[in-house]
Coordinates of N, CA and C and ligand atoms in Angstrom, one line a residue:
M296 N 21.2 -12.5 -47.7 CA 22.1 -11.4 -48.5 C 22.0 -11.8 -50.0
P297 N 22.2 -11.3 -50.6 CA 21.9 -11.1 -52.3 C 22.7 -12.6 -53.2
L298 N 21.6 -13.4 -53.7 CA 22.4 -14.4 -54.4 C 21.9 -14.5 -56.1
P299 N 22.8 -15.0 -56.6 CA 23.6 -14.7 -57.9 C 21.6 -15.0 -58.4
A300 N 21.6 -14.7 -59.9 CA 20.3 -15.1 -60.6 C 19.3 -15.4 -59.9
Q301 N 19.1 -16.6 -60.4 CA 17.7 -17.7 -60.2 C 17.9 -17.8 -58.7
A302 N 18.9 -18.1 -57.8 CA 18.8 -18.6 -56.4 C 18.4 -17.6 -55.6
A303 N 18.3 -16.0 -56.4 CA 17.8 -15.0 -55.7 C 16.3 -15.2 -54.8
Q304 N 15.5 -15.7 -55.4 CA 14.5 -15.8 -55.1 C 13.9 -16.7 -54.1
G305 N 15.3 -17.4 -53.6 CA 15.4 -18.5 -52.5 C 15.1 -19.7 -52.7
P306 N 15.5 -21.0 -52.2 CA 15.3 -22.2 -53.1 C 13.6 -22.5 -52.9
I307 N 13.6 -23.4 -53.9 CA 12.2 -24.0 -54.2 C 12.3 -25.1 -53.3
Q308 N 11.3 -25.7 -52.6 CA 11.3 -26.7 -51.8 C 11.4 -27.7 -52.5
P309 N 11.9 -28.9 -52.3 CA 12.0 -30.2 -52.8 C 10.5 -30.4 -52.8
G310 N 9.5 -31.3 -53.9 CA 8.6 -31.4 -54.1 C 7.3 -30.5 -54.4
L311 N 8.0 -29.3 -54.8 CA 7.3 -27.7 -55.0 C 7.9 -27.7 -56.3
Y312 N 6.8 -27.1 -57.6 CA 7.6 -26.3 -58.7 C 6.4 -25.4 -58.8
A313 N 7.1 -24.4 -59.7 CA 6.7 -23.1 -59.8 C 6.0 -23.5 -61.3
S314 N 4.8 -22.6 -61.4 CA 4.0 -22.5 -62.3 C 3.1 -21.4 -62.5
R315 N 3.0 -20.9 -63.8 CA 2.3 -19.6 -63.9 C 1.0 -19.7 -64.8
D316 N -0.2 -19.4 -64.3 CA -1.4 -19.0 -65.1 C -1.6 -17.7 -65.4
G317 N -1.4 -17.5 -67.0 CA -1.9 -16.5 -67.4 C -1.3 -15.3 -66.5
D318 N -2.1 -14.0 -66.4 CA -1.0 -13.3 -65.4 C -1.0 -13.1 -64.0
S319 N -1.8 -14.3 -63.5 CA -1.5 -14.6 -62.0 C 0.2 -14.4 -61.6
P320 N 0.3 -14.5 -60.2 CA 1.8 -14.8 -60.0 C 1.9 -16.3 -59.6
V321 N 3.3 -16.3 -59.9 CA 3.6 -17.5 -59.4 C 3.5 -18.4 -58.3
I322 N 3.1 -19.4 -58.7 CA 2.5 -19.9 -57.3 C 3.0 -21.5 -57.3
L323 N 3.0 -22.2 -56.3 CA 3.7 -23.1 -55.8 C 2.9 -24.4 -55.9
K324 N 2.8 -25.5 -56.4 CA 1.9 -26.4 -56.2 C 2.4 -27.4 -56.2
I325 N 2.1 -28.7 -54.9 CA 2.7 -29.8 -54.5 C 2.7 -31.0 -55.9
L326 N 4.0 -30.9 -56.1 CA 4.2 -32.2 -57.3 C 3.8 -33.5 -56.8
Q327 N 2.5 -33.9 -57.5 CA 2.2 -35.7 -56.9 C 3.2 -36.8 -57.2
N328 N 3.9 -36.8 -58.1 CA 4.6 -37.8 -58.3 C 6.2 -37.6 -58.2
W329 N 6.2 -36.5 -57.3 CA 7.9 -36.1 -57.1 C 8.6 -37.4 -56.3
A330 N 9.8 -37.9 -56.4 CA 10.5 -38.6 -56.1 C 11.8 -38.2 -55.4
P331 N 12.1 -38.3 -54.4 CA 13.6 -37.9 -53.6 C 14.7 -38.3 -54.8
A332 N 15.3 -37.4 -54.8 CA 16.8 -37.5 -55.3 C 17.9 -36.9 -54.7
V333 N 19.1 -37.3 -55.1 CA 20.1 -36.6 -54.1 C 20.6 -35.3 -54.2
S334 N 20.2 -34.9 -55.8 CA 20.2 -33.2 -56.2 C 19.2 -32.9 -56.7
H335 N 18.8 -31.6 -56.8 CA 17.8 -31.1 -57.6 C 18.5 -30.2 -58.7
Y336 N 18.6 -30.6 -59.7 CA 19.2 -29.9 -60.9 C 18.8 -29.1 -61.5
F337 N 18.9 -27.7 -61.6 CA 18.0 -26.6 -62.4 C 18.7 -26.4 -63.7
D338 N 20.0 -26.3 -63.7 CA 20.6 -25.8 -64.8 C 21.8 -25.9 -65.2
K339 N 22.2 -25.7 -66.6 CA 23.8 -25.9 -66.6 C 24.2 -24.6 -67.5
E340 N 25.4 -24.2 -67.2 CA 25.8 -23.0 -67.8 C 27.5 -23.7 -68.6
H341 N 27.4 -22.7 -69.5 CA 28.4 -23.0 -70.4 C 29.5 -22.0 -70.4
Y342 N 30.7 -22.6 -70.3 CA 32.0 -21.5 -70.5 C 32.9 -21.8 -71.4
T343 N 33.9 -21.0 -71.7 CA 35.2 -21.4 -72.3 C 36.4 -20.6 -71.8
Y344 N 36.9 -21.4 -71.3 CA 38.3 -20.8 -70.6 C 39.5 -21.9 -71.4
A345 N 40.8 -20.9 -71.4 CA 41.9 -22.0 -71.9 C 41.5 -22.7 -72.8
G346 N 40.8 -22.4 -73.8 CA 40.5 -23.1 -75.1 C 39.7 -24.3 -75.0
Q347 N 39.0 -24.3 -73.6 CA 38.1 -25.7 -73.5 C 36.8 -25.3 -73.2
H348 N 35.8 -26.0 -73.7 CA 34.4 -25.8 -73.3 C 34.0 -26.2 -72.1
I349 N 33.4 -25.5 -71.1 CA 33.3 -26.2 -69.9 C 31.8 -25.9 -69.4
V350 N 31.2 -27.3 -69.0 CA 30.0 -27.3 -68.6 C 29.7 -27.3 -67.2
I351 N 28.8 -26.5 -66.5 CA 29.0 -26.6 -65.1 C 27.2 -26.8 -64.8
Q352 N 27.1 -27.8 -64.0 CA 25.8 -28.4 -63.3 C 25.5 -27.8 -62.4
E353 N 24.6 -26.7 -62.3 CA 24.5 -26.0 -61.2 C 23.0 -26.6 -60.4
S354 N 22.9 -26.2 -59.3 CA 21.7 -26.9 -58.7 C 21.1 -25.8 -57.5
I355 N 19.7 -25.8 -57.2 CA 19.3 -24.6 -56.3 C 19.4 -25.0 -54.9
E356 N 20.1 -25.9 -54.5 CA 20.1 -26.5 -53.3 C 20.8 -25.7 -52.1
H357 N 22.1 -25.2 -52.6 CA 23.0 -24.7 -52.0 C 23.4 -23.5 -52.6
Y358 N 24.4 -22.9 -51.5 CA 25.1 -21.5 -52.2 C 26.4 -22.0 -53.1
G359 N 26.6 -23.1 -52.9 CA 28.2 -23.5 -53.6 C 27.7 -24.4 -54.8
A360 N 26.5 -24.0 -55.0 CA 26.0 -25.0 -56.2 C 25.7 -23.9 -57.3
V361 N 26.0 -22.9 -57.4 CA 25.7 -22.0 -58.8 C 27.2 -21.2 -58.7
V362 N 27.4 -20.5 -59.7 CA 28.7 -20.0 -60.3 C 28.5 -18.5 -59.6
W363 N 29.5 -18.4 -58.8 CA 29.4 -17.0 -58.3 C 30.5 -16.0 -59.2
P364 N 30.1 -14.5 -59.1 CA 31.2 -13.7 -59.9 C 32.6 -13.8 -59.6
G365 N 32.7 -14.0 -58.4 CA 34.1 -14.0 -58.2 C 35.0 -15.2 -59.0
A366 N 34.3 -16.3 -59.1 CA 34.9 -17.7 -59.9 C 35.1 -17.0 -61.5
L367 N 34.0 -16.6 -61.9 CA 34.5 -16.0 -63.2 C 35.6 -15.2 -63.4
A368 N 35.6 -14.2 -62.5 CA 36.9 -13.2 -62.6 C 38.3 -13.9 -62.3
L369 N 38.2 -15.2 -61.1 CA 39.7 -15.6 -61.0 C 39.9 -16.5 -62.4
S370 N 38.4 -17.2 -62.9 CA 38.8 -18.1 -64.1 C 39.6 -17.5 -65.2
Q371 N 39.2 -16.1 -65.5 CA 39.6 -15.1 -66.4 C 40.9 -14.9 -66.2
Y372 N 41.1 -14.3 -65.0 CA 42.5 -13.9 -64.7 C 43.5 -15.2 -64.9
L373 N 43.2 -16.2 -64.2 CA 43.9 -17.2 -64.6 C 44.6 -17.8 -65.8
E374 N 43.4 -17.8 -66.8 CA 43.7 -17.9 -68.1 C 44.3 -16.7 -68.6
S375 N 44.1 -15.3 -68.8 CA 44.7 -14.3 -69.2 C 46.4 -14.1 -68.7
N376 N 46.6 -14.9 -67.5 CA 47.6 -14.4 -66.9 C 48.5 -15.5 -66.5
Q377 N 48.8 -16.5 -67.5 CA 49.4 -17.7 -67.6 C 51.0 -17.4 -67.3
E378 N 51.6 -16.3 -67.9 CA 53.1 -16.2 -67.7 C 53.4 -15.8 -66.3
R379 N 52.2 -14.9 -65.7 CA 52.6 -14.4 -64.6 C 52.7 -15.5 -63.4
F380 N 51.5 -16.4 -63.5 CA 51.2 -17.8 -62.6 C 50.8 -18.7 -63.6
N381 N 52.3 -19.4 -63.4 CA 52.2 -20.2 -64.3 C 51.6 -21.9 -63.5
L382 N 50.3 -22.1 -63.8 CA 50.1 -23.4 -63.0 C 50.7 -24.7 -63.1
K383 N 51.3 -24.8 -64.3 CA 51.9 -26.0 -65.1 C 52.8 -26.9 -64.0
D384 N 52.0 -28.3 -63.4 CA 52.5 -29.2 -62.6 C 52.7 -28.4 -61.2
K385 N 51.9 -27.2 -60.9 CA 52.2 -26.8 -59.8 C 50.6 -27.4 -58.7
K386 N 51.0 -27.6 -57.2 CA 50.1 -28.0 -56.5 C 49.3 -26.8 -56.2
V387 N 47.6 -26.8 -56.3 CA 46.8 -26.2 -56.4 C 46.0 -26.6 -55.1
L388 N 45.6 -25.6 -54.0 CA 44.3 -26.2 -53.5 C 43.2 -25.2 -53.6
E389 N 42.0 -25.4 -53.9 CA 40.9 -24.4 -53.8 C 40.0 -24.8 -52.5
I390 N 39.9 -23.7 -52.2 CA 38.9 -23.6 -50.5 C 37.3 -23.2 -51.2
G391 N 36.2 -23.7 -50.5 CA 35.3 -23.3 -50.8 C 34.9 -23.2 -52.5
A392 N 35.2 -24.2 -53.0 CA 35.5 -24.6 -54.5 C 33.6 -24.4 -55.2
G393 N 32.9 -24.6 -54.5 CA 31.6 -24.6 -55.3 C 31.2 -25.5 -56.5
T394 N 30.8 -24.9 -57.3 CA 30.2 -25.7 -58.7 C 31.8 -26.3 -59.6
G395 N 33.0 -26.1 -58.9 CA 34.4 -26.4 -59.6 C 35.0 -25.8 -60.6
L396 N 34.1 -24.7 -60.8 CA 34.6 -23.8 -62.1 C 36.2 -23.4 -62.2
V397 N 36.8 -23.1 -61.1 CA 37.8 -22.5 -61.1 C 39.0 -23.5 -60.9
S398 N 38.5 -24.5 -60.2 CA 39.4 -26.0 -60.2 C 39.6 -26.7 -61.6
I399 N 38.7 -26.5 -62.4 CA 38.8 -27.0 -63.5 C 39.4 -26.2 -64.5
V400 N 39.7 -24.8 -64.5 CA 40.5 -24.2 -65.2 C 42.1 -24.4 -64.7
A401 N 42.2 -24.4 -63.5 CA 43.5 -24.6 -63.1 C 44.0 -26.1 -63.3
S402 N 42.8 -27.0 -63.4 CA 43.4 -28.2 -64.2 C 43.7 -28.0 -65.4
I403 N 43.0 -27.7 -66.2 CA 43.2 -27.8 -67.4 C 44.5 -26.8 -67.9
L404 N 44.9 -25.9 -66.9 CA 46.4 -25.1 -67.3 C 47.3 -25.9 -66.6
G405 N 47.0 -27.1 -66.1 CA 48.0 -27.8 -65.8 C 48.6 -28.1 -64.5
A406 N 47.8 -27.6 -63.7 CA 48.0 -28.0 -62.1 C 47.5 -29.2 -61.6
Y407 N 48.3 -29.6 -60.5 CA 47.7 -30.9 -59.6 C 46.8 -30.1 -58.5
V408 N 45.6 -30.4 -58.9 CA 44.1 -29.6 -58.3 C 43.7 -30.3 -57.1
T409 N 43.5 -29.9 -55.8 CA 42.5 -30.5 -54.9 C 41.7 -29.3 -54.7
A410 N 40.2 -29.8 -54.9 CA 38.9 -29.1 -54.8 C 38.2 -29.3 -53.3
T411 N 38.0 -28.3 -52.4 CA 37.4 -28.9 -51.5 C 36.2 -27.8 -51.2
D412 N 35.3 -28.5 -50.1 CA 34.4 -27.8 -49.7 C 33.5 -28.4 -49.0
L413 N 32.5 -27.8 -48.1 CA 31.4 -28.7 -47.5 C 31.2 -30.0 -47.9
P414 N 30.6 -30.6 -47.1 CA 30.5 -32.3 -47.5 C 29.3 -32.1 -48.3
E415 N 28.2 -31.5 -48.1 CA 27.1 -31.1 -49.0 C 27.2 -30.9 -50.3
V416 N 28.1 -30.6 -50.3 CA 28.7 -29.7 -52.2 C 29.5 -30.6 -52.7
L417 N 29.9 -31.4 -52.0 CA 30.8 -32.6 -52.9 C 30.6 -33.2 -54.1
E418 N 29.1 -33.6 -54.1 CA 28.6 -34.6 -55.0 C 28.6 -33.7 -56.3
N419 N 27.8 -32.4 -56.4 CA 27.9 -31.7 -57.4 C 29.2 -31.3 -58.0
L420 N 30.4 -30.9 -56.6 CA 31.6 -30.6 -57.2 C 32.1 -31.8 -58.0
S421 N 32.1 -32.9 -57.6 CA 32.9 -33.8 -58.2 C 32.2 -34.3 -59.4
F422 N 30.9 -34.3 -59.5 CA 30.3 -34.6 -60.6 C 30.9 -33.3 -62.0
N423 N 31.0 -32.3 -61.4 CA 31.4 -31.1 -62.5 C 32.8 -31.7 -63.2
I424 N 34.0 -31.6 -61.7 CA 35.1 -31.6 -62.0 C 35.5 -33.2 -62.9
S425 N 34.6 -34.2 -62.7 CA 34.7 -35.1 -63.6 C 34.4 -35.1 -64.8
R426 N 33.6 -34.5 -65.1 CA 33.0 -34.4 -66.3 C 33.6 -33.1 -67.5
N427 N 34.4 -32.4 -66.7 CA 34.9 -31.5 -67.4 C 36.2 -32.1 -67.5
T428 N 36.8 -33.1 -67.0 CA 38.4 -33.5 -67.0 C 38.7 -34.8 -67.4
H429 N 37.7 -35.5 -67.4 CA 38.0 -37.2 -67.5 C 38.7 -37.3 -68.7
H430 N 38.0 -36.6 -69.9 CA 38.6 -37.2 -71.3 C 39.7 -36.1 -71.5
M431 N 40.4 -35.2 -70.5 CA 41.8 -34.5 -70.9 C 42.7 -35.1 -70.3
N432 N 43.8 -34.6 -70.9 CA 45.1 -35.3 -70.7 C 45.8 -34.2 -69.5
V433 N 45.1 -34.4 -68.0 CA 45.4 -33.3 -67.0 C 45.7 -34.2 -65.7
H434 N 46.5 -33.8 -64.8 CA 46.5 -34.2 -63.7 C 45.1 -34.6 -62.9
K435 N 44.6 -35.6 -62.8 CA 43.6 -36.3 -62.2 C 43.1 -35.3 -60.8
P436 N 42.3 -34.5 -60.8 CA 41.7 -33.6 -60.0 C 41.6 -34.4 -58.8
E437 N 41.6 -33.7 -57.2 CA 41.0 -34.4 -56.7 C 39.9 -33.9 -55.6
V438 N 39.0 -34.5 -55.1 CA 38.2 -33.7 -54.3 C 37.9 -34.1 -53.1
R439 N 37.9 -33.1 -52.1 CA 37.8 -33.7 -50.4 C 37.2 -33.0 -49.6
K440 N 36.7 -32.8 -48.5 CA 36.2 -32.2 -47.7 C 37.2 -31.7 -47.1
L441 N 36.9 -30.4 -46.9 CA 37.4 -29.3 -46.1 C 36.6 -28.2 -45.5
V442 N 36.4 -28.1 -44.2 CA 35.3 -27.4 -43.7 C 36.5 -26.3 -42.5
W443 N 36.1 -25.2 -43.1 CA 37.4 -24.3 -42.6 C 37.4 -24.3 -41.3
G444 N 38.9 -24.3 -41.0 CA 39.2 -24.0 -39.6 C 39.1 -25.5 -38.8
E445 N 38.6 -26.8 -39.3 CA 38.3 -27.9 -38.6 C 39.2 -29.1 -39.1
S446 N 40.0 -29.7 -38.3 CA 40.7 -30.9 -38.3 C 41.9 -31.0 -39.7
L447 N 42.4 -29.4 -39.5 CA 43.1 -29.2 -40.6 C 44.5 -30.1 -40.5
N448 N 45.0 -30.3 -39.4 CA 46.5 -30.9 -38.8 C 46.2 -32.0 -39.0
E449 N 45.2 -32.8 -38.8 CA 44.8 -33.9 -39.2 C 44.3 -34.5 -40.5
D450 N 44.0 -33.8 -41.2 CA 43.2 -34.3 -42.6 C 44.3 -33.7 -43.7
F451 N 45.3 -32.5 -43.3 CA 46.1 -31.7 -44.2 C 47.6 -31.3 -43.3
P452 N 48.3 -32.3 -43.0 CA 49.1 -32.1 -41.9 C 50.6 -31.4 -43.1
L453 N 51.0 -30.2 -42.4 CA 51.9 -29.7 -43.5 C 53.1 -30.4 -43.8
S454 N 53.1 -31.3 -42.9 CA 54.6 -32.3 -43.3 C 54.3 -32.7 -44.5
T455 N 53.2 -33.0 -44.9 CA 52.8 -33.8 -46.5 C 51.9 -32.9 -47.3
Y456 N 51.4 -31.9 -46.7 CA 50.9 -30.9 -47.9 C 51.4 -29.6 -47.9
H457 N 52.0 -29.2 -48.8 CA 52.3 -27.9 -49.1 C 52.0 -27.4 -50.6
Y458 N 51.2 -26.4 -50.5 CA 50.4 -26.1 -51.5 C 51.5 -24.8 -52.3
D459 N 51.6 -24.6 -53.7 CA 52.1 -23.6 -54.5 C 50.6 -22.6 -54.4
F460 N 50.0 -23.2 -54.7 CA 48.6 -22.0 -54.7 C 47.5 -22.4 -53.9
I461 N 46.8 -21.4 -53.4 CA 45.5 -21.4 -52.9 C 44.6 -20.5 -53.5
L462 N 43.5 -21.1 -53.9 CA 42.6 -20.3 -54.8 C 41.6 -20.3 -53.8
A463 N 40.7 -18.8 -54.1 CA 39.4 -18.9 -53.6 C 38.3 -17.8 -54.0
S464 N 37.2 -17.8 -54.2 CA 36.6 -17.3 -54.9 C 35.2 -17.3 -54.1
D465 N 34.9 -16.0 -53.8 CA 33.2 -15.4 -53.1 C 33.3 -16.1 -51.8
V466 N 34.5 -16.3 -51.5 CA 34.5 -17.3 -50.1 C 33.8 -16.4 -48.6
V467 N 34.4 -14.8 -49.1 CA 33.6 -13.8 -48.0 C 32.4 -13.7 -48.5
Y468 N 31.5 -13.5 -47.7 CA 30.2 -12.9 -47.4 C 29.5 -13.0 -46.5
H469 N 28.3 -13.0 -46.1 CA 27.7 -12.9 -44.9 C 27.4 -14.2 -44.2
H470 N 28.6 -15.0 -43.6 CA 28.4 -15.9 -42.9 C 29.4 -15.9 -41.5
T471 N 29.0 -16.9 -40.8 CA 29.7 -16.8 -39.5 C 30.7 -17.4 -39.5
A472 N 31.5 -17.8 -40.4 CA 32.6 -18.7 -40.4 C 34.2 -17.8 -41.1
L473 N 34.1 -16.5 -40.8 CA 34.9 -15.8 -41.4 C 36.3 -16.0 -40.8
D474 N 36.0 -16.1 -39.1 CA 37.4 -16.3 -38.5 C 37.9 -17.8 -38.8
A475 N 37.1 -18.5 -39.1 CA 37.7 -20.1 -39.5 C 38.4 -19.7 -40.8
L476 N 37.8 -19.3 -42.0 CA 38.2 -18.9 -43.4 C 39.6 -18.5 -43.0
L477 N 39.7 -17.3 -42.4 CA 40.9 -16.7 -42.0 C 42.0 -17.5 -41.5
A478 N 41.6 -18.4 -40.4 CA 42.4 -19.3 -40.1 C 42.8 -20.3 -40.9
T479 N 42.0 -20.8 -41.9 CA 42.3 -21.7 -42.8 C 43.5 -21.2 -43.9
M480 N 43.4 -19.8 -44.2 CA 44.3 -19.4 -45.2 C 45.3 -19.0 -44.6
V481 N 45.7 -18.9 -43.1 CA 46.8 -18.6 -42.6 C 47.4 -19.9 -42.6
Y482 N 46.7 -21.0 -42.4 CA 47.3 -22.4 -42.2 C 48.1 -23.2 -43.5
F483 N 47.2 -22.6 -44.6 CA 47.6 -23.2 -45.9 C 48.8 -22.3 -46.6
C484 N 48.5 -20.8 -46.2 CA 49.8 -20.2 -47.0 C 50.7 -20.1 -46.2
Q485 N 51.8 -20.8 -46.7 CA 53.0 -21.0 -46.1 C 53.9 -20.3 -47.4
P486 N 55.2 -20.2 -46.5 CA 56.4 -19.5 -47.5 C 56.6 -20.2 -48.8
G487 N 56.4 -19.4 -49.8 CA 56.3 -20.0 -51.1 C 54.9 -20.1 -51.8
T488 N 53.8 -19.7 -50.6 CA 52.7 -20.2 -51.2 C 52.1 -18.9 -51.6
V489 N 51.2 -18.7 -52.9 CA 50.6 -17.6 -53.3 C 48.9 -17.8 -53.3
L490 N 48.4 -17.2 -52.6 CA 46.9 -17.2 -52.3 C 46.3 -16.0 -53.1
L491 N 45.5 -16.5 -54.2 CA 44.5 -15.5 -55.2 C 43.1 -15.8 -54.8
W492 N 42.7 -14.6 -54.2 CA 41.0 -14.5 -53.6 C 40.5 -13.6 -54.6
A493 N 39.6 -14.0 -55.1 CA 38.5 -13.0 -55.7 C 37.5 -12.9 -55.1
N494 N 36.7 -11.8 -55.1 CA 35.5 -11.7 -54.1 C 34.8 -10.5 -54.7
K495 N 33.5 -10.4 -54.7 CA 32.8 -9.6 -54.9 C 32.7 -8.9 -53.5
F496 N 32.8 -7.6 -53.7 CA 32.8 -6.5 -52.4 C 31.4 -5.8 -52.1
R497 N 30.7 -6.6 -51.2 CA 29.2 -6.0 -51.0 C 29.1 -5.3 -49.3
F498 N 29.9 -5.8 -48.6 CA 29.2 -5.3 -47.3 C 30.6 -4.7 -46.2
S499 N 30.3 -4.5 -45.3 CA 31.5 -3.7 -44.5 C 32.4 -4.8 -44.1
T500 N 31.7 -6.1 -43.8 CA 32.2 -7.4 -43.0 C 33.5 -7.6 -44.3
D501 N 33.1 -7.4 -45.8 CA 34.1 -7.8 -46.8 C 35.4 -7.1 -46.6
Y502 N 35.3 -5.8 -46.3 CA 36.1 -4.9 -46.1 C 37.1 -5.2 -44.7
E503 N 36.3 -5.4 -43.8 CA 37.0 -5.9 -42.6 C 38.0 -7.1 -42.9
F504 N 37.2 -8.4 -43.7 CA 38.1 -9.4 -44.1 C 39.2 -9.1 -44.6
L505 N 39.3 -8.2 -45.6 CA 40.3 -7.5 -46.3 C 41.5 -7.0 -45.6
E506 N 41.3 -6.1 -44.5 CA 42.0 -5.5 -43.5 C 42.7 -6.4 -42.6
Q507 N 41.7 -7.2 -42.1 CA 42.7 -8.7 -41.3 C 43.7 -9.2 -42.2
L508 N 43.4 -9.7 -43.5 CA 44.1 -10.2 -44.5 C 45.2 -9.5 -44.5
S509 N 45.3 -8.3 -44.7 CA 46.3 -7.3 -45.0 C 47.3 -7.1 -44.0
N510 N 46.7 -7.5 -42.7 CA 47.6 -7.1 -41.5 C 48.4 -8.1 -41.4
I511 N 48.0 -9.6 -41.7 CA 48.7 -10.9 -41.6 C 49.8 -11.1 -42.9
F512 N 49.1 -11.0 -44.2 CA 50.0 -11.0 -45.3 C 50.6 -9.7 -45.6
D513 N 51.5 -9.9 -47.0 CA 52.0 -9.1 -47.7 C 50.7 -9.2 -48.9
T514 N 49.5 -8.4 -49.0 CA 48.6 -8.2 -50.0 C 48.8 -7.1 -50.9
S515 N 48.3 -7.5 -52.3 CA 47.9 -6.3 -53.5 C 46.8 -6.8 -54.1
I516 N 46.3 -5.8 -54.9 CA 45.1 -6.0 -55.8 C 45.7 -5.9 -57.0
L517 N 45.2 -7.3 -57.5 CA 45.9 -7.5 -58.8 C 45.0 -7.3 -60.1
A518 N 43.7 -7.4 -60.0 CA 42.7 -6.9 -60.8 C 41.7 -6.5 -60.0
E519 N 40.5 -5.6 -60.9 CA 39.6 -5.1 -60.5 C 38.3 -5.3 -61.3
F520 N 37.1 -5.5 -61.4 CA 36.2 -5.8 -62.2 C 35.2 -4.8 -61.7
P521 N 34.9 -3.6 -62.2 CA 33.9 -2.9 -61.6 C 32.7 -3.0 -62.2
E522 N 32.5 -3.9 -63.5 CA 31.1 -4.4 -63.6 C 30.5 -5.4 -62.5
S523 N 31.0 -6.0 -61.8 CA 30.7 -6.9 -60.7 C 31.3 -6.5 -59.4
N524 N 31.7 -5.6 -59.5 CA 32.3 -5.2 -57.8 C 33.3 -6.3 -57.3
V525 N 33.9 -6.9 -58.1 CA 34.8 -8.0 -58.0 C 36.3 -7.4 -57.7
K526 N 37.1 -7.8 -56.6 CA 38.5 -7.2 -56.7 C 39.1 -8.9 -56.3
L527 N 40.4 -8.7 -57.2 CA 41.2 -10.0 -57.1 C 42.6 -9.7 -56.3
L528 N 42.8 -10.4 -55.6 CA 44.0 -9.9 -54.5 C 44.7 -11.2 -54.2
K529 N 46.2 -10.9 -54.2 CA 47.2 -11.7 -54.2 C 47.8 -11.4 -52.7
A530 N 48.1 -12.6 -52.0 CA 48.7 -12.7 -50.4 C 49.5 -13.4 -50.4
T531 N 50.4 -13.1 -49.6 CA 51.8 -14.0 -49.5 C 52.2 -13.9 -48.3
V532 N 53.1 -15.0 -47.5 CA 53.4 -14.6 -46.2 C 54.4 -13.6 -46.2
R533 N 54.5 -12.4 -45.3 CA 55.1 -11.2 -44.7 C 56.6 -11.7 -45.1
E534 N 57.5 -10.8 -45.6 CA 59.0 -11.2 -45.7 C 59.9 -10.4 -44.4
N535 N 59.1 -10.0 -44.0 CA 60.1 -9.5 -42.6 C 60.1 -10.3 -41.4
Ligands
SAM238 C1 29.5 -17.9 -52.2 S1 29.8 -19.8 -52.7 C2 31.0 -19.3 -53.7 C3 31.6 -20.8 -54.2 C4 32.7 -20.8 -55.5 N1 34.0 -20.7 -54.9 C5 32.1 -19.5 -56.5 O1 32.8 -18.6 -56.4 O2 31.5 -20.1 -57.5 C6 30.9 -20.0 -51.0 C7 31.4 -21.3 -50.9 O3 32.0 -21.7 -49.4 C8 31.6 -22.9 -49.2 N2 32.0 -22.7 -47.5 C9 30.7 -21.6 -46.8 N3 31.4 -21.8 -45.3 C10 32.3 -23.1 -45.7 C11 33.2 -23.7 -44.5 N4 33.0 -23.2 -43.2 N5 34.2 -24.6 -44.6 C12 34.1 -24.7 -45.8 N6 33.5 -24.1 -46.7 C13 32.5 -23.4 -46.8 C14 30.3 -22.8 -49.5 O4 29.7 -24.4 -49.6 C15 30.5 -22.3 -50.9 O5 30.7 -23.5 -51.9

């Protein structure tokens, strides 16, 4: 499946690096002095949302360690629609948070944020969220493991956890956990909850997921970003 920017050529293995000699193709050489590190960082991206400069550390290690177009669309939308979707003091859960950009924007906009993802993504996610919010007067965001469809009743019992907003960007792509993702959205999207989901539409499976979501929830398209083929949808519990 396509990956954004640098990641499109596939991950460079630990211990290898790319070099270019004259016109010869890129070759990989063993880096003799390479030492293992927890993460292999390769880039920082700079953004400004809600008047704040945000620096996102990316990594080649994982899909969740680069900023995807859905995250940019959702961040921009939240910033521009603060009256329609006022996040101040609201409880917000982000699923598949990746680098944390959307969670950081939600936090800057005043929400109580819980950013979640797979265990292997949490280190970079925590790092980004902490570095961009620790100096600010915001509700301290939380970072937690949440594997779609797994242990939800145990880890997030509905008697304790009710969210005003569920945020999700580019969580639908070519993977095998789409049923578990839908079940997770159904679990957290309770009466009164608004699910805001931004996604780049590439594959027929993306549209099939949208159809499934629309069969369960009241859905509407809030915005479209034709240059990136991203749609931003709102879903709420059906009212009949
Ligand atoms: C394409 S990335 C999008 C990341 C981020 N939301 C963005 O838009 O930049 C998909 C995210 O979903 C997470 N993810 C994939 N499968 C998952 C699963 N079964 N449970 C929880 N998170 C998952 C990945 O770790 C990754 O962070």
